[in-house]
XYZ file of C-alpha atoms in Angstrom:
500
model
C 84.444 95.602 47.128
C 85.026 97.422 50.439
C 86.891 100.685 50.659
C 90.180 100.189 52.482
C 91.098 102.911 54.959
C 94.729 103.524 55.905
C 94.914 105.068 59.353
C 98.006 106.698 60.792
C 98.653 103.951 63.298
C 97.960 101.271 60.677
C 100.793 102.577 58.519
C 103.060 102.891 61.557
C 102.398 99.343 62.789
C 102.957 97.741 59.378
C 106.160 99.742 58.963
C 107.229 98.499 62.397
C 106.466 94.918 61.364
C 108.509 95.357 58.175
C 111.371 96.854 60.202
C 111.192 93.875 62.578
C 111.481 91.455 59.657
C 114.389 93.455 58.221
C 116.138 93.376 61.594
C 115.611 89.608 61.768
C 117.263 89.281 58.363
C 120.213 91.369 59.583
C 120.519 89.214 62.707
C 120.497 86.038 60.628
C 123.404 87.354 58.522
C 125.415 88.678 61.476
C 126.981 85.883 63.577
C 127.695 88.168 66.544
C 124.095 89.441 66.739
C 122.737 85.938 66.191
C 124.844 84.634 69.103
C 123.587 87.417 71.370
C 119.942 86.807 70.504
C 120.504 83.105 71.074
C 121.477 84.018 74.622
C 118.132 85.809 74.971
C 116.200 82.705 74.016
C 118.211 80.447 76.308
C 116.008 81.829 79.062
C 112.769 79.765 79.106
C 110.756 82.709 80.478
C 111.974 85.033 77.726
C 111.256 82.425 75.041
C 107.754 81.718 76.353
C 106.971 85.418 76.702
C 108.108 86.029 73.115
C 105.403 83.595 71.972
C 102.782 85.569 73.911
C 104.049 88.839 72.439
C 103.925 87.373 68.924
C 100.309 86.336 69.515
C 99.465 89.877 70.656
C 101.314 91.255 67.627
C 99.194 89.034 65.354
C 96.025 90.427 66.964
C 97.387 93.962 66.531
C 98.180 93.496 62.842
C 94.786 91.899 62.192
C 93.207 94.946 63.843
C 95.385 97.282 61.726
C 93.701 96.497 58.391
C 90.675 98.792 58.228
C 87.920 99.085 55.659
C 84.434 100.490 55.120
C 81.869 98.033 53.844
C 80.084 98.683 50.558
C 76.410 99.493 51.071
C 73.773 98.017 48.763
C 72.383 100.476 46.205
C 69.259 102.344 47.175
C 65.969 101.323 45.680
C 65.385 103.039 42.354
C 68.952 104.379 42.115
C 70.265 105.215 38.635
C 72.843 102.833 37.107
C 75.653 105.400 37.282
C 75.126 106.304 40.935
C 78.424 106.385 42.868
C 78.914 103.634 45.417
C 78.101 104.414 49.029
C 80.095 103.026 51.939
C 79.264 102.379 55.555
C 80.137 105.191 57.954
C 81.561 102.658 60.402
C 85.200 101.664 59.950
C 85.770 97.951 60.523
C 88.984 95.960 60.754
C 90.033 92.473 59.764
C 89.756 91.449 63.410
C 86.163 92.709 63.434
C 85.395 90.437 60.487
C 86.733 87.437 62.441
C 84.666 88.217 65.558
C 81.593 89.717 63.910
C 79.329 87.499 66.019
C 80.619 89.251 69.149
C 79.826 92.651 67.640
C 76.328 91.737 66.520
C 75.349 89.952 69.760
C 74.678 93.147 71.673
C 72.466 92.814 74.717
C 70.353 95.427 76.484
C 72.700 95.898 79.465
C 74.891 93.935 81.862
C 75.123 90.165 81.791
C 77.408 87.841 83.723
C 80.055 85.701 81.973
C 78.506 82.635 80.294
C 75.040 83.568 81.550
C 71.717 83.133 79.803
C 69.851 85.574 82.064
C 70.274 89.321 82.308
C 72.052 90.851 85.282
C 69.494 93.592 85.925
C 66.105 92.408 87.076
C 62.913 93.741 85.519
C 59.338 93.975 86.710
C 57.327 91.164 85.112
C 53.703 90.223 85.717
C 53.371 86.540 86.620
C 49.939 85.090 87.413
C 48.553 88.531 88.105
C 51.435 89.506 90.398
C 54.357 91.820 89.598
C 57.684 90.151 90.309
C 61.301 91.226 89.854
C 62.912 88.666 87.551
C 66.029 88.509 85.426
C 64.997 88.392 81.739
C 66.410 85.998 79.165
C 69.269 87.382 77.124
C 68.662 88.084 73.468
C 71.790 86.247 72.278
C 73.537 84.616 75.225
C 72.166 81.090 75.575
C 69.319 81.833 73.180
C 69.696 78.373 71.604
C 68.711 76.628 74.852
C 65.099 75.480 74.928
C 65.159 74.711 78.663
C 68.171 76.611 80.034
C 67.723 75.522 83.659
C 68.240 71.911 82.592
C 70.516 72.172 79.539
C 72.839 75.087 80.414
C 75.544 73.278 82.365
C 75.681 70.304 80.001
C 75.865 72.573 76.969
C 78.749 74.508 78.506
C 80.643 71.298 79.242
C 80.082 69.893 75.760
C 81.148 73.065 73.985
C 84.163 73.540 76.235
C 85.294 69.973 75.590
C 84.853 70.396 71.834
C 86.864 73.618 71.910
C 89.523 71.923 74.032
C 89.905 69.125 71.498
C 89.964 71.530 68.549
C 92.517 73.771 70.236
C 94.698 70.797 71.138
C 94.613 69.526 67.548
C 95.588 72.927 66.152
C 98.364 73.182 68.734
C 99.675 69.730 67.826
C 99.693 70.704 64.152
C 101.698 73.830 64.965
C 104.063 71.780 67.122
C 104.601 69.275 64.304
C 105.387 72.147 61.939
C 107.782 73.675 64.470
C 109.576 70.366 65.019
C 109.872 69.926 61.250
C 111.519 73.348 60.922
C 113.803 72.530 63.856
C 114.752 69.170 62.345
C 115.574 70.778 59.019
C 117.745 73.457 60.660
C 119.639 70.803 62.642
C 119.714 68.352 59.733
C 118.134 65.647 61.853
C 115.277 63.219 61.315
C 111.920 64.429 62.566
C 111.769 61.859 65.373
C 115.227 62.764 66.653
C 114.310 66.450 66.768
C 111.032 65.693 68.556
C 112.886 63.494 71.042
C 115.392 66.264 71.780
C 112.564 68.736 72.465
C 110.761 66.242 74.704
C 113.933 65.500 76.674
C 114.797 69.213 76.904
C 118.083 68.727 75.090
C 119.948 71.498 73.349
C 120.812 74.999 74.439
C 117.456 76.531 73.392
C 114.572 75.407 75.669
C 112.103 74.759 72.873
C 109.812 72.950 75.300
C 108.939 76.333 76.865
C 107.874 77.800 73.523
C 105.942 74.691 72.494
C 104.246 74.515 75.889
C 103.152 78.133 75.564
C 101.739 77.398 72.102
C 99.720 74.510 73.547
C 98.349 76.671 76.378
C 97.392 79.482 73.987
C 95.841 77.006 71.556
C 93.750 75.329 74.231
C 92.593 78.639 75.687
C 91.804 79.956 72.222
C 89.885 76.811 71.313
C 87.759 76.843 74.461
C 87.195 80.594 74.156
C 86.152 80.316 70.511
C 83.713 77.518 71.276
C 82.038 79.404 74.101
C 82.146 82.996 72.851
C 79.718 82.398 69.987
C 76.582 81.169 71.747
C 77.510 82.866 75.043
C 79.260 85.991 76.252
C 82.493 84.503 77.563
C 83.431 87.537 79.691
C 79.967 89.055 80.007
C 78.695 92.387 78.711
C 79.038 95.969 79.907
C 76.466 98.688 80.672
C 75.531 99.177 77.011
C 75.393 95.427 76.307
C 78.670 95.214 74.347
C 80.743 92.053 74.656
C 83.651 92.494 77.095
C 85.858 89.962 75.291
C 85.601 92.014 72.105
C 86.611 95.167 73.989
C 89.598 93.388 75.542
C 90.811 92.116 72.157
C 90.499 95.582 70.651
C 92.387 97.054 73.612
C 95.404 94.865 72.809
C 96.052 96.918 69.675
C 95.822 100.216 71.563
C 98.332 98.997 74.148
C 100.687 97.657 71.481
C 100.503 100.876 69.438
C 101.327 103.062 72.421
C 104.044 100.730 73.681
C 105.848 100.570 70.333
C 105.293 103.969 68.740
C 105.934 105.954 71.913
C 109.234 104.144 72.532
C 110.304 104.656 68.919
C 109.350 108.340 69.148
C 111.819 108.817 72.013
C 114.799 107.539 70.006
C 115.617 110.412 67.582
C 115.981 113.148 70.201
C 117.531 110.871 72.831
C 120.123 109.343 70.501
C 121.159 112.514 68.687
C 121.307 114.774 71.731
C 122.808 112.142 74.023
C 125.695 111.303 71.680
C 126.309 114.978 70.855
C 126.399 115.930 74.537
C 128.805 113.137 75.434
C 131.194 113.562 72.508
C 131.268 117.306 71.833
C 131.140 118.371 75.513
C 131.607 122.095 76.185
C 128.665 124.427 75.650
C 126.787 121.780 73.638
C 126.852 119.439 76.636
C 125.767 122.248 78.962
C 122.856 123.261 76.734
C 121.573 119.705 76.321
C 121.923 118.987 80.042
C 119.993 122.155 80.834
C 117.265 121.141 78.370
C 116.630 117.658 79.718
C 117.015 118.823 83.331
C 114.258 121.402 82.826
C 112.118 118.782 81.054
C 112.624 116.286 83.884
C 111.662 118.872 86.511
C 108.147 119.260 85.081
C 105.682 116.568 86.272
C 105.064 114.215 83.360
C 101.322 113.934 83.887
C 100.852 117.722 83.820
C 103.058 118.139 80.760
C 101.337 115.338 78.859
C 97.889 116.583 79.896
C 98.679 120.064 78.578
C 99.921 118.673 75.251
C 96.922 116.344 74.902
C 94.500 119.204 75.581
C 96.154 121.268 72.844
C 95.821 118.308 70.471
C 92.166 117.978 71.482
C 91.486 121.649 70.681
C 93.217 121.275 67.317
C 91.098 118.256 66.386
C 87.831 119.827 67.585
C 88.355 122.914 65.426
C 89.018 120.935 62.237
C 86.264 118.313 61.849
C 86.463 118.608 58.035
C 89.775 116.697 58.070
C 88.087 113.401 58.949
C 85.515 111.335 57.099
C 84.739 109.056 60.045
C 85.106 109.144 63.787
C 87.654 106.323 63.631
C 90.052 108.525 61.666
C 89.779 111.268 64.259
C 90.334 108.978 67.250
C 93.225 107.253 65.475
C 94.998 110.548 64.792
C 94.565 111.459 68.457
C 96.172 108.128 69.403
C 99.042 108.772 67.008
C 99.625 112.264 68.406
C 99.440 110.883 71.954
C 102.298 108.507 71.076
C 104.262 111.460 69.693
C 103.619 113.453 72.868
C 104.759 110.550 75.049
C 107.892 110.246 72.949
C 108.719 113.962 72.948
C 108.313 114.205 76.723
C 110.025 110.953 77.681
C 113.440 111.072 75.993
C 115.381 112.591 78.896
C 116.234 109.329 80.663
C 117.679 107.608 77.589
C 119.517 110.805 76.601
C 121.215 110.981 80.001
C 122.211 107.301 79.741
C 123.663 107.671 76.233
C 125.569 110.797 77.269
C 127.292 108.939 80.070
C 128.179 106.000 77.828
C 129.516 108.339 75.119
C 131.709 110.147 77.653
C 133.347 106.789 78.373
C 133.657 105.716 74.739
C 135.267 108.956 73.519
C 138.314 108.239 75.723
C 138.938 104.757 74.308
C 141.798 103.995 71.951
C 139.822 103.407 68.751
C 138.082 106.788 69.039
C 141.356 108.549 69.861
C 143.001 106.861 66.857
C 140.184 108.003 64.563
C 140.592 111.562 65.858
C 144.351 111.427 65.327
C 143.847 110.354 61.701
C 141.703 113.425 61.089
C 138.245 111.790 61.011
C 135.537 114.400 61.563
C 133.324 114.456 64.684
C 130.140 113.634 62.750
C 131.725 110.551 61.157
C 133.134 109.377 64.488
C 129.757 109.701 66.172
C 128.013 107.789 63.374
C 130.613 105.100 62.649
C 132.211 104.516 66.054
C 129.989 105.825 68.859
C 126.518 104.914 67.662
C 127.156 101.171 67.058
C 128.609 100.860 70.554
C 125.570 102.386 72.276
C 122.949 100.619 70.154
C 122.574 97.853 72.760
C 121.534 100.457 75.345
C 118.856 101.737 72.974
C 117.494 98.235 72.534
C 117.467 97.508 76.263
C 115.740 100.774 77.208
C 113.230 100.432 74.366
C 112.168 96.960 75.468
C 112.045 97.946 79.139
C 109.946 101.066 78.423
C 107.386 99.097 76.399
C 105.564 97.710 79.445
C 105.787 100.947 81.425
C 104.142 102.886 78.588
C 101.268 100.388 78.478
C 100.641 101.055 82.165
C 101.091 104.780 81.545
C 98.326 104.728 78.935
C 95.979 103.062 81.414
C 96.696 105.789 83.986
C 96.292 108.649 81.481
C 93.025 107.276 80.122
C 91.784 106.700 83.646
C 92.277 110.403 84.481
C 90.729 111.479 81.168
C 93.754 112.635 79.133
C 94.495 109.413 77.263
C 93.010 107.923 74.118
C 89.679 108.982 72.640
C 86.646 107.617 74.558
C 85.359 105.981 71.365
C 88.510 103.805 71.151
C 88.802 100.639 73.194
C 91.674 100.600 75.678
C 92.529 98.978 78.993
C 92.479 102.365 80.692
C 89.039 103.098 79.283
C 87.705 99.743 80.476
C 89.106 100.331 83.959
C 87.698 103.860 84.002
C 84.211 102.638 83.074
C 84.470 99.847 85.647
C 85.148 102.394 88.401
C 81.448 102.995 88.988
C 80.586 99.342 88.388
C 82.854 98.208 91.223
C 81.022 100.465 93.680
C 77.485 99.325 92.908
C 75.526 96.531 94.519
C 75.433 93.847 93.266
C 79.036 94.093 92.105
C 79.841 94.167 88.372
C 83.362 92.751 88.414
C 83.938 91.164 85.012
C 84.838 94.297 83.005
C 87.587 95.224 85.454
C 88.767 91.611 85.731
C 89.006 91.232 81.934
C 90.978 94.480 81.505
C 93.237 93.617 84.434
C 93.865 90.064 83.228
C 94.703 90.989 79.629
C 96.859 93.951 80.654
C 98.796 91.983 83.275
C 99.419 89.177 80.792
C 100.775 91.583 78.182
C 102.875 93.581 80.669
C 104.251 90.450 82.352
C 105.262 88.961 79.000
C 106.955 92.228 78.026
C 108.820 92.397 81.347
C 110.053 88.810 81.139
C 111.231 89.338 77.578
C 112.901 92.607 78.587
C 114.783 90.795 81.367
C 116.145 88.310 78.840
C 117.201 91.090 76.451
C 118.903 93.024 79.240
C 120.815 89.968 80.483
C 122.022 89.151 76.980
C 122.927 92.621 75.695
C 124.202 94.301 78.870
C 127.496 92.696 79.965
C 127.165 94.112 83.493
C 123.886 92.298 84.184
C 124.518 88.898 82.613
C 123.725 86.091 84.996
C 123.110 82.842 83.199
C 122.539 79.746 85.248
C 124.505 76.666 84.232
C 122.223 74.173 82.554
C 122.701 70.825 80.934
C 123.061 71.011 77.179
C 122.949 67.874 75.073
C 123.941 67.877 71.440
C 121.853 65.646 69.244
C 123.714 64.247 66.267
C 123.021 61.707 63.610
C 124.273 58.226 64.377
C 127.021 56.890 62.181
C 126.944 53.507 60.482
C 125.983 50.954 63.055
C 123.368 48.480 64.069
C 120.922 51.119 65.335
C 118.808 52.804 62.651
C 118.030 56.504 62.690
C 119.823 58.955 64.940
C 121.306 58.688 68.410
C 121.593 61.397 71.028
C 125.014 61.962 72.467
C 125.117 64.131 75.526
C 127.725 66.431 76.872
C 127.064 68.445 79.981
C 128.133 72.004 79.294
C 127.539 75.267 81.068
C 125.537 77.821 79.083
C 127.624 80.822 78.367
């Protein structure tokens, strides 16, 4: 039985997932919130990007279950000897991709290659020649690689394509079944409405994204076992494995750092806008001074202090993973404590407007205290601004982590991150021949995650902010069951309506 290890960010991410489920339950029971979120998913880009974000969240949660494997007992050990555990901390994601971890090469190798990237001196027929050696794992199953390599790639890619398509179709059938049950329609009628793009929610965008992810995942899974799909780095580690592990780091920083900004920003912003007077002056002075200090310098100073604290207390950690995880957690706290000024200024301005409205004036006239007014009347009316800013800041913090790690004040070097991959690729991009695949993998994964977050943030902003709503009219067709008549099953009756 392995020894499960609960890291700081593991607990935070699972609490965030539980909070997300609780918020979904609240939305389902609140018709007004449900209608607003329905407006978010009327945007095909926002709906498709939410599928990508859910896939990244699944990878993050799988990488947030850590354990230390049980070591076999030593030879001649007494029966009552305590169990020993591996010093390396693995995750559930590591267990799924263990073949990528164990297939470590000597040094660089190109994507899907069977030969090493760096040539070696080899004696052939009495002469020393510079040749690329065979990889230890990549393409090792090929008896004659020059002849069989291309055909093997095609066969495995086709098999992965078929497997991914079948899994995607199964997920689509399940999704259509859920949709049919919610609409109280036969399965065929619900599938027909999705195919014809009927209804106010563009389910075809979500289902199409599922198919694309399934096909890419199937092809990648088929090729990443016997080959290195994205190549290897200087130390021979698989680049695809590093990119998958970096998704969790980006998600942790994007979520925890945004959540860390909320307490100070919400409390101080509402207090400054409602109480005014010397409280408003003091809070304005505080966030003005904070905003005048360059963020990179302030964060670098805080991170260096955290680094000194961790270096002086090595007895607090059993493994290196615990130390690097605590540094990541404290980095999120630092980003949150230094980045609350913008949201605080926004909430102050909104509170100044709300305190002059009739319902707040009536509550004051009836003798309701300031604290109760701020909690019961002001806070619910600025919550949409918190949600909008939180979603918009998610992608910017992911990019911020890449910049901080690139300059050396980000996450621990032993932890995989997009910034770390780009930093290591800095020297690789300047060598000859060019080693491009590490940078390309980090760039591709990071752009995909940031683009999905930005598209989803646009949909949230358009739905929750009345001043930025701009919905295009689109045809909406209601699918209803056919009444008694000669045609069996259900019929689709259409009515062209403008989306609100």
